[in-house]
Coordinates of N, CA and C in Angstrom, one line a residue:
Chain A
X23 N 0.9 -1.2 0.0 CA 0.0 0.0 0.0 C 0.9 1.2 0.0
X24 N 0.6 2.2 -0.7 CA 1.5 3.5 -0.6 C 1.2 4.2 0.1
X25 N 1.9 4.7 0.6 CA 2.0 6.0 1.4 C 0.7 7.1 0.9
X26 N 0.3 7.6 -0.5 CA -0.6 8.1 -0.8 C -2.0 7.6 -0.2
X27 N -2.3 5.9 -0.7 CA -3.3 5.1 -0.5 C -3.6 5.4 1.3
X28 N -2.6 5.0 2.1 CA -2.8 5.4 3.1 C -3.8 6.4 4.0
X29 N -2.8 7.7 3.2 CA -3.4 8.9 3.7 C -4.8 8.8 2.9
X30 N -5.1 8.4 2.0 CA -6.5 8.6 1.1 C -7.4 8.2 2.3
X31 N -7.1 6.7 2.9 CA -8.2 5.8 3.4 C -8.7 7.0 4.3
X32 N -7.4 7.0 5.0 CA -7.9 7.7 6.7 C -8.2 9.3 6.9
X33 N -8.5 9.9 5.5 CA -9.0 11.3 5.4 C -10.6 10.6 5.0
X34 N -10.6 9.9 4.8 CA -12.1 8.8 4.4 C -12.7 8.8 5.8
X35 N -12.3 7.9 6.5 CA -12.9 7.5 7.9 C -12.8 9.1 8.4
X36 N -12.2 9.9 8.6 CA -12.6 10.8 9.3 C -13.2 11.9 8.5
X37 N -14.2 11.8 8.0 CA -14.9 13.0 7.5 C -16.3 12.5 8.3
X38 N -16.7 13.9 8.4 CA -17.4 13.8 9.6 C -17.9 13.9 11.1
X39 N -16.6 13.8 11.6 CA -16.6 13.1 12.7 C -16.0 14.6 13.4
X40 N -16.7 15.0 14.0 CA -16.3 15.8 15.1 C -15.5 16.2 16.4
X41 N -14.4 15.6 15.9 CA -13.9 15.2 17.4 C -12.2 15.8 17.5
X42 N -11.6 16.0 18.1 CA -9.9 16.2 18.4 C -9.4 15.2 18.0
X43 N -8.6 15.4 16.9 CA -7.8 14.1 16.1 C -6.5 14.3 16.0
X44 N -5.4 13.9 16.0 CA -4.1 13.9 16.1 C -3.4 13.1 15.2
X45 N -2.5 13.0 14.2 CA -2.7 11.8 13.1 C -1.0 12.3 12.7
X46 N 0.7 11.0 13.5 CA 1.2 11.4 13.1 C 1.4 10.3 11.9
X47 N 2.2 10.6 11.3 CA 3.0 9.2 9.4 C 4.0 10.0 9.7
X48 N 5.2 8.7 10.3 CA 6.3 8.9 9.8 C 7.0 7.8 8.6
X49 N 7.3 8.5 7.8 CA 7.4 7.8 6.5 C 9.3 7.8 6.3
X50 N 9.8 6.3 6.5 CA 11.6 6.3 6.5 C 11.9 5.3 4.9
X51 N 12.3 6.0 4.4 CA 13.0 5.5 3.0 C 14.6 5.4 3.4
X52 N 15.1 4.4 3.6 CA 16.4 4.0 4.1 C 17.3 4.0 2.5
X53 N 18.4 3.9 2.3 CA 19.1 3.9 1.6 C 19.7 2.9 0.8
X54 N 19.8 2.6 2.1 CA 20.5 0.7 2.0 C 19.5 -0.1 2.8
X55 N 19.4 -1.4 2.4 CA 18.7 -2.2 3.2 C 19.1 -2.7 4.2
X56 N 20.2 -3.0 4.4 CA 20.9 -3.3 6.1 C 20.8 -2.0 6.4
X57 N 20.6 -0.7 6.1 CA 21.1 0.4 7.1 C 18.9 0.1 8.5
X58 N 19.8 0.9 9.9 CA 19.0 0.4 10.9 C 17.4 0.9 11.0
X59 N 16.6 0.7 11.6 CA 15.2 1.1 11.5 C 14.7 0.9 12.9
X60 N 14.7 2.3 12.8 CA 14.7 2.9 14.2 C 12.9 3.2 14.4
X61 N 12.0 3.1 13.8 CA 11.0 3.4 13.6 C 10.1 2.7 15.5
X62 N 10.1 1.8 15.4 CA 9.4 0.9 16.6 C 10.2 1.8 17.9
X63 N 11.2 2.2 18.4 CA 11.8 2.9 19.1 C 11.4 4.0 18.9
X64 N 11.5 5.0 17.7 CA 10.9 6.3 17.8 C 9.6 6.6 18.2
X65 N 9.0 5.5 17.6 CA 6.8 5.5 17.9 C 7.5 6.0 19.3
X66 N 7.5 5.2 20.2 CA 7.4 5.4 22.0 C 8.4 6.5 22.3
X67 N 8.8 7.2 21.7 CA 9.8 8.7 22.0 C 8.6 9.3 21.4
X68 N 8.1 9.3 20.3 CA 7.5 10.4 20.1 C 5.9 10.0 20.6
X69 N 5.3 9.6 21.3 CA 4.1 9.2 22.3 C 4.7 10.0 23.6
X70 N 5.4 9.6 23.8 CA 5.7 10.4 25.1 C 5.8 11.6 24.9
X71 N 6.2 12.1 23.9 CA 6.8 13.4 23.9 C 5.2 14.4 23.6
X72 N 4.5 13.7 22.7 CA 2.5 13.7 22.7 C 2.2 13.8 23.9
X73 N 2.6 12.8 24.6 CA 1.5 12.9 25.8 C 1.9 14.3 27.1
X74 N 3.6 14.7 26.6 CA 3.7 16.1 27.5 C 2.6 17.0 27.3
X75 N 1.9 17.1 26.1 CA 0.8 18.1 25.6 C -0.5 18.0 25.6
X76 N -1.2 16.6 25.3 CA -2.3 16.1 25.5 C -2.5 15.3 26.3
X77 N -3.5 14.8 27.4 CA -4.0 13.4 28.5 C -4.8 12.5 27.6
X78 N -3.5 11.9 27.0 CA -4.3 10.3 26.4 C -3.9 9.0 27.4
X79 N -4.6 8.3 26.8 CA -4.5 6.9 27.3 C -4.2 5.7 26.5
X80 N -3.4 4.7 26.8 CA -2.8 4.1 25.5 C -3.7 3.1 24.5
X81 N -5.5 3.0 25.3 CA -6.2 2.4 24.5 C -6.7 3.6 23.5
X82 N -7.0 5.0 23.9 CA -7.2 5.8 22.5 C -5.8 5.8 21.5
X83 N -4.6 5.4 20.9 CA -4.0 5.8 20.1 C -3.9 4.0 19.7
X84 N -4.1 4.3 18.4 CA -4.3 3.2 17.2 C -2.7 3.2 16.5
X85 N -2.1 2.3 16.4 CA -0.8 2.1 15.9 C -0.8 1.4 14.6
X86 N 0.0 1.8 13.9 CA 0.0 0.8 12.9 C 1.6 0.9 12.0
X87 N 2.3 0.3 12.0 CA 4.0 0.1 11.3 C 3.7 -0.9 10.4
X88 N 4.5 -0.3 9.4 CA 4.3 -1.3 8.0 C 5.6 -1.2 7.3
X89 N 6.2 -2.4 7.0 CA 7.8 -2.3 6.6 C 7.8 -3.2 5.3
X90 N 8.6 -2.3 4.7 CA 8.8 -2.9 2.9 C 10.2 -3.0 3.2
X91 N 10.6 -3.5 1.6 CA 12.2 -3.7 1.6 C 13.1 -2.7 2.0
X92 N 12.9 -1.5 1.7 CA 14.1 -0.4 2.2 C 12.8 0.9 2.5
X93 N 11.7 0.5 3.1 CA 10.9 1.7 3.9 C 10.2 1.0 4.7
X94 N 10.1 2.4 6.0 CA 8.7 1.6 7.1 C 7.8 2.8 6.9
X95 N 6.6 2.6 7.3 CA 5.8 3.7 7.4 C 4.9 3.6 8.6
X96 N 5.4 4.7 9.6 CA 4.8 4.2 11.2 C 3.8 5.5 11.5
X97 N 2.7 4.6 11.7 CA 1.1 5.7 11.8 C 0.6 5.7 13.2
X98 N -0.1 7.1 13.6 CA 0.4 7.3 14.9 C -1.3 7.7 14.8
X99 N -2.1 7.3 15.3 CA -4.1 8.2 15.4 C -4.4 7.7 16.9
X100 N -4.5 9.3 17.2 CA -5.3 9.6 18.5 C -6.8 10.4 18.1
X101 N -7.7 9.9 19.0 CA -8.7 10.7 18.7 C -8.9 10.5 19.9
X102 N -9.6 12.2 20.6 CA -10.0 12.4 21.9 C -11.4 12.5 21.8
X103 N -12.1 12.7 22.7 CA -13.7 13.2 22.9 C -13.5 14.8 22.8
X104 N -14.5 15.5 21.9 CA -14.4 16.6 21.5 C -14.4 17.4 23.1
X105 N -13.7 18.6 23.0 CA -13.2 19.4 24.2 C -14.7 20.6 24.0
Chain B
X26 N -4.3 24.3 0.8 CA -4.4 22.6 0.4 C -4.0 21.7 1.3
X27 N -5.0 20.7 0.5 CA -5.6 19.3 1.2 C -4.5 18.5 1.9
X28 N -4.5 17.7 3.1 CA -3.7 16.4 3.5 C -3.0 15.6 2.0
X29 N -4.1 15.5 1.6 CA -3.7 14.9 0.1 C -2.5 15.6 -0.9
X30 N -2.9 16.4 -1.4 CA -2.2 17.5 -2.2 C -0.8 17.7 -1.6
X31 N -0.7 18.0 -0.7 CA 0.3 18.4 0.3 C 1.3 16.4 -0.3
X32 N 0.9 15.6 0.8 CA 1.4 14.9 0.5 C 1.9 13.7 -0.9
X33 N 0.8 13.9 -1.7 CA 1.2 13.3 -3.1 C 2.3 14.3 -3.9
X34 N 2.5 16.0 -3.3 CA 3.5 16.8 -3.6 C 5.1 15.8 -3.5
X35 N 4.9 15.8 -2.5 CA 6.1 15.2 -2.0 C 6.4 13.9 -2.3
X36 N 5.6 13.3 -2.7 CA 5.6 11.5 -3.4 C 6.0 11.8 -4.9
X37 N 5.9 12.8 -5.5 CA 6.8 12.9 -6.8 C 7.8 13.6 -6.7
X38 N 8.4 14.6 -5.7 CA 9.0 14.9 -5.3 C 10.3 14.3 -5.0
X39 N 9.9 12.8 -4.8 CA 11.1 11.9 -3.9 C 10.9 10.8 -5.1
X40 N 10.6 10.9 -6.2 CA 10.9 9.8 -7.0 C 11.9 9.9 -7.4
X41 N 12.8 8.7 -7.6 CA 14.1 8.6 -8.3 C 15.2 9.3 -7.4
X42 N 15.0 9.5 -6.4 CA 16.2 9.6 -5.2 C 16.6 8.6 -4.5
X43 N 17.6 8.6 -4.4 CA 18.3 7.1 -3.6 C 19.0 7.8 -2.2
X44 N 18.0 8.7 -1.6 CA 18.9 8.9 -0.5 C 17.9 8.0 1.0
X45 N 18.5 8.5 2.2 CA 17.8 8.2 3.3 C 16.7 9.3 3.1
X46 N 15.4 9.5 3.5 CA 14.6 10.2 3.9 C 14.3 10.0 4.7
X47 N 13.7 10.8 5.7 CA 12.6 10.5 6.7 C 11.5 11.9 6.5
X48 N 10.6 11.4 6.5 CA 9.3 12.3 6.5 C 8.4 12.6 7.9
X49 N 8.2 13.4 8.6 CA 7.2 13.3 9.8 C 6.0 14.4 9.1
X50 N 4.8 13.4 9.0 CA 3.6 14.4 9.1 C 2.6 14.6 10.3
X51 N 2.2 15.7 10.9 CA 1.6 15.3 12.0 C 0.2 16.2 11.7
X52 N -0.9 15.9 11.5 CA -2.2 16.4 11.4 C -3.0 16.9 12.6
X53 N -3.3 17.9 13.1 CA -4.5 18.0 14.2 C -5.5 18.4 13.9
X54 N -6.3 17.7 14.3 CA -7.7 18.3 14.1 C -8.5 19.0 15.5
X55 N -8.8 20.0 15.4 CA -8.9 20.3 17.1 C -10.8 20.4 16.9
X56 N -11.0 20.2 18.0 CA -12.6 20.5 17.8 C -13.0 21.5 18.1
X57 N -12.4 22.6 18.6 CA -12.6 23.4 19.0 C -12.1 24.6 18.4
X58 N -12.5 25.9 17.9 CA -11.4 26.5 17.4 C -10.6 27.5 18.0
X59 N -10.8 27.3 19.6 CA -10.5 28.4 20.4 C -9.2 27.3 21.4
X60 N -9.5 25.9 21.1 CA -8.7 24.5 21.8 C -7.3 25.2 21.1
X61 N -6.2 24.9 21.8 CA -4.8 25.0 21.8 C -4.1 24.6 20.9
X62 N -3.3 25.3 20.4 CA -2.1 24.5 19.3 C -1.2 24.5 19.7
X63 N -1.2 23.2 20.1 CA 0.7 23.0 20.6 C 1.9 22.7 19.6
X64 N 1.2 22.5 18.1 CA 2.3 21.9 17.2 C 3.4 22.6 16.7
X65 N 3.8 23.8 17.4 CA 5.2 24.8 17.4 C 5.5 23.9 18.0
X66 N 5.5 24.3 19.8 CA 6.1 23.3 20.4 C 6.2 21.8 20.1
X67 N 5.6 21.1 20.2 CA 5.4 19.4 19.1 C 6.8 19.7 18.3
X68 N 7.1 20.4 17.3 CA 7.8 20.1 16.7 C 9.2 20.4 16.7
X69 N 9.7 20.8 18.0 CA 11.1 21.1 18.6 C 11.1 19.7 19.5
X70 N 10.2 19.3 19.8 CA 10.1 18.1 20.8 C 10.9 16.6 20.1
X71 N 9.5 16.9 18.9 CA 9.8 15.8 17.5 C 11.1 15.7 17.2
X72 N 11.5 17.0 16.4 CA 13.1 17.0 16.3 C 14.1 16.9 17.4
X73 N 14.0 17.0 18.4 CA 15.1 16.6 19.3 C 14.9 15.0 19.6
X74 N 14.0 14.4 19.2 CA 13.9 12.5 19.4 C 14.5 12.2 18.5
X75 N 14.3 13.1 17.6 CA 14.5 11.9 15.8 C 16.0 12.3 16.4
X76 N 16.8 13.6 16.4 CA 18.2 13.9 16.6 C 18.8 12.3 17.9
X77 N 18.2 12.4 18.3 CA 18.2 10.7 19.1 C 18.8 9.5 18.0
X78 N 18.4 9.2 17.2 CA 18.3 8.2 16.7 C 19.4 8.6 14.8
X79 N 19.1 9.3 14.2 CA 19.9 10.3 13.4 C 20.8 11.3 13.5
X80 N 22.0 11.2 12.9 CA 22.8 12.9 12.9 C 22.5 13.9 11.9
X81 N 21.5 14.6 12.5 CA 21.6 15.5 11.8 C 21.3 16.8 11.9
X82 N 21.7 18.0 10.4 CA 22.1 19.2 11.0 C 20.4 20.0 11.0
X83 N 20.2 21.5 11.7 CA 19.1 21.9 11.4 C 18.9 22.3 9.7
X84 N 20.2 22.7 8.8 CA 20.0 22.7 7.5 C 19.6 21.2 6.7
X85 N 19.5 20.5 7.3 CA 18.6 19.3 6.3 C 17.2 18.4 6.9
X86 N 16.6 19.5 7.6 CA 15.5 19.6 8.0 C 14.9 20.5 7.1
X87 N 13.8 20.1 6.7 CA 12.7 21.3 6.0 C 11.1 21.2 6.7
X88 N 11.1 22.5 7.2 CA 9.6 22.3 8.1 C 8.8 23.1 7.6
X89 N 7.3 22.7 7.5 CA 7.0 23.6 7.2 C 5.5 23.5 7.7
X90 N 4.4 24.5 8.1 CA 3.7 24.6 9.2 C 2.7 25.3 8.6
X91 N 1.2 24.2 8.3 CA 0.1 24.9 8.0 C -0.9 25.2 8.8
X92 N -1.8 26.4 9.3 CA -2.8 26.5 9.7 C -3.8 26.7 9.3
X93 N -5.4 26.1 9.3 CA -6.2 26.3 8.8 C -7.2 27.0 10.3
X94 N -8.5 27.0 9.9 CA -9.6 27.8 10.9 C -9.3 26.6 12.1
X95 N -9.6 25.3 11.4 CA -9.7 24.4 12.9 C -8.5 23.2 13.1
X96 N -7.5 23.0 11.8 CA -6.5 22.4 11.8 C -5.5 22.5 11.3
X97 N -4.2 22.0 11.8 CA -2.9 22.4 12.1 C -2.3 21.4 11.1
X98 N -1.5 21.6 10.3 CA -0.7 20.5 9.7 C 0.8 20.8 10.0
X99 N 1.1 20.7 10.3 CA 3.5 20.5 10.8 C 4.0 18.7 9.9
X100 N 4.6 19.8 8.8 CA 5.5 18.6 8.2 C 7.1 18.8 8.1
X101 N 7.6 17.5 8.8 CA 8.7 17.5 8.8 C 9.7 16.8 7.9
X102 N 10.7 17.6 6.9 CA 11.3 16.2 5.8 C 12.8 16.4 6.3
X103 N 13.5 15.1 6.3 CA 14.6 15.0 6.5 C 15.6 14.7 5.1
X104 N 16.5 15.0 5.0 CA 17.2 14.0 3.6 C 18.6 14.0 4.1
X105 N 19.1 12.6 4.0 CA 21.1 12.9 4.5 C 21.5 12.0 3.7
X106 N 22.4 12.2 3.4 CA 23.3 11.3 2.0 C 22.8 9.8 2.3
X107 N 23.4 9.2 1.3 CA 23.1 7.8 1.0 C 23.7 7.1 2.0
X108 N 23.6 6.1 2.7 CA 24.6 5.6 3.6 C 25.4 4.7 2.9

């Protein structure tokens, strides 16, 4: 699935919907294929670093990492109850 | 312009480069239009993790920071030589 397709679906599911949404994609195109993939370690540096700003809980944020031969693409969706 | 637009920008953008990328998009939706934007701050946070895990300089960072009436878009692209 590309990176495009991706972003298509999930501007799909959220139309409509009223609520505080937060939606990171980090998208890593590595160089080499042995070079390292740091992506599963960054998700949880960058959650923490989310949660200095917002009071979530780890059943609101939906995770999803998807790894090809020389890319990962790691998707970050929080949705709050509207403020 | 759209999540979309924005991002399929950048998907032709990086065709036919062989370097490392990293891409951070981070979307808010706030429900509120008076609710807080933290994604200035967010994105010194962001970059000081990924600096965690990558070397790199603030000249191969490109940020760039959209605001609409109720949502925030902060995209972050990295590029560093080939490994």
């Amino acid at each position: 699935m590309s990176l495009f397709e991706i972003f298509r679906k999930k501007e799909k599911q959220s139309a409509n919907i009223a609520k505080e949404r937060l939606q990171i994609i980090v998208a890593h195109e590595r160089a080499a294929r042995n070079s390292p993939d740091y992506l599963p370690a960054l998700q949880k540096d960058i959650l923490a670093v989310v949660k200095k700003y917002i009071d979530i809980d780890m059943d609101q944020i939906h995770v999803n990492l998807e790894n090809n031969n020389d890319s990962s693409i790691l998707e970050l969706n929080v949705t709050l109850p509207g403020s």
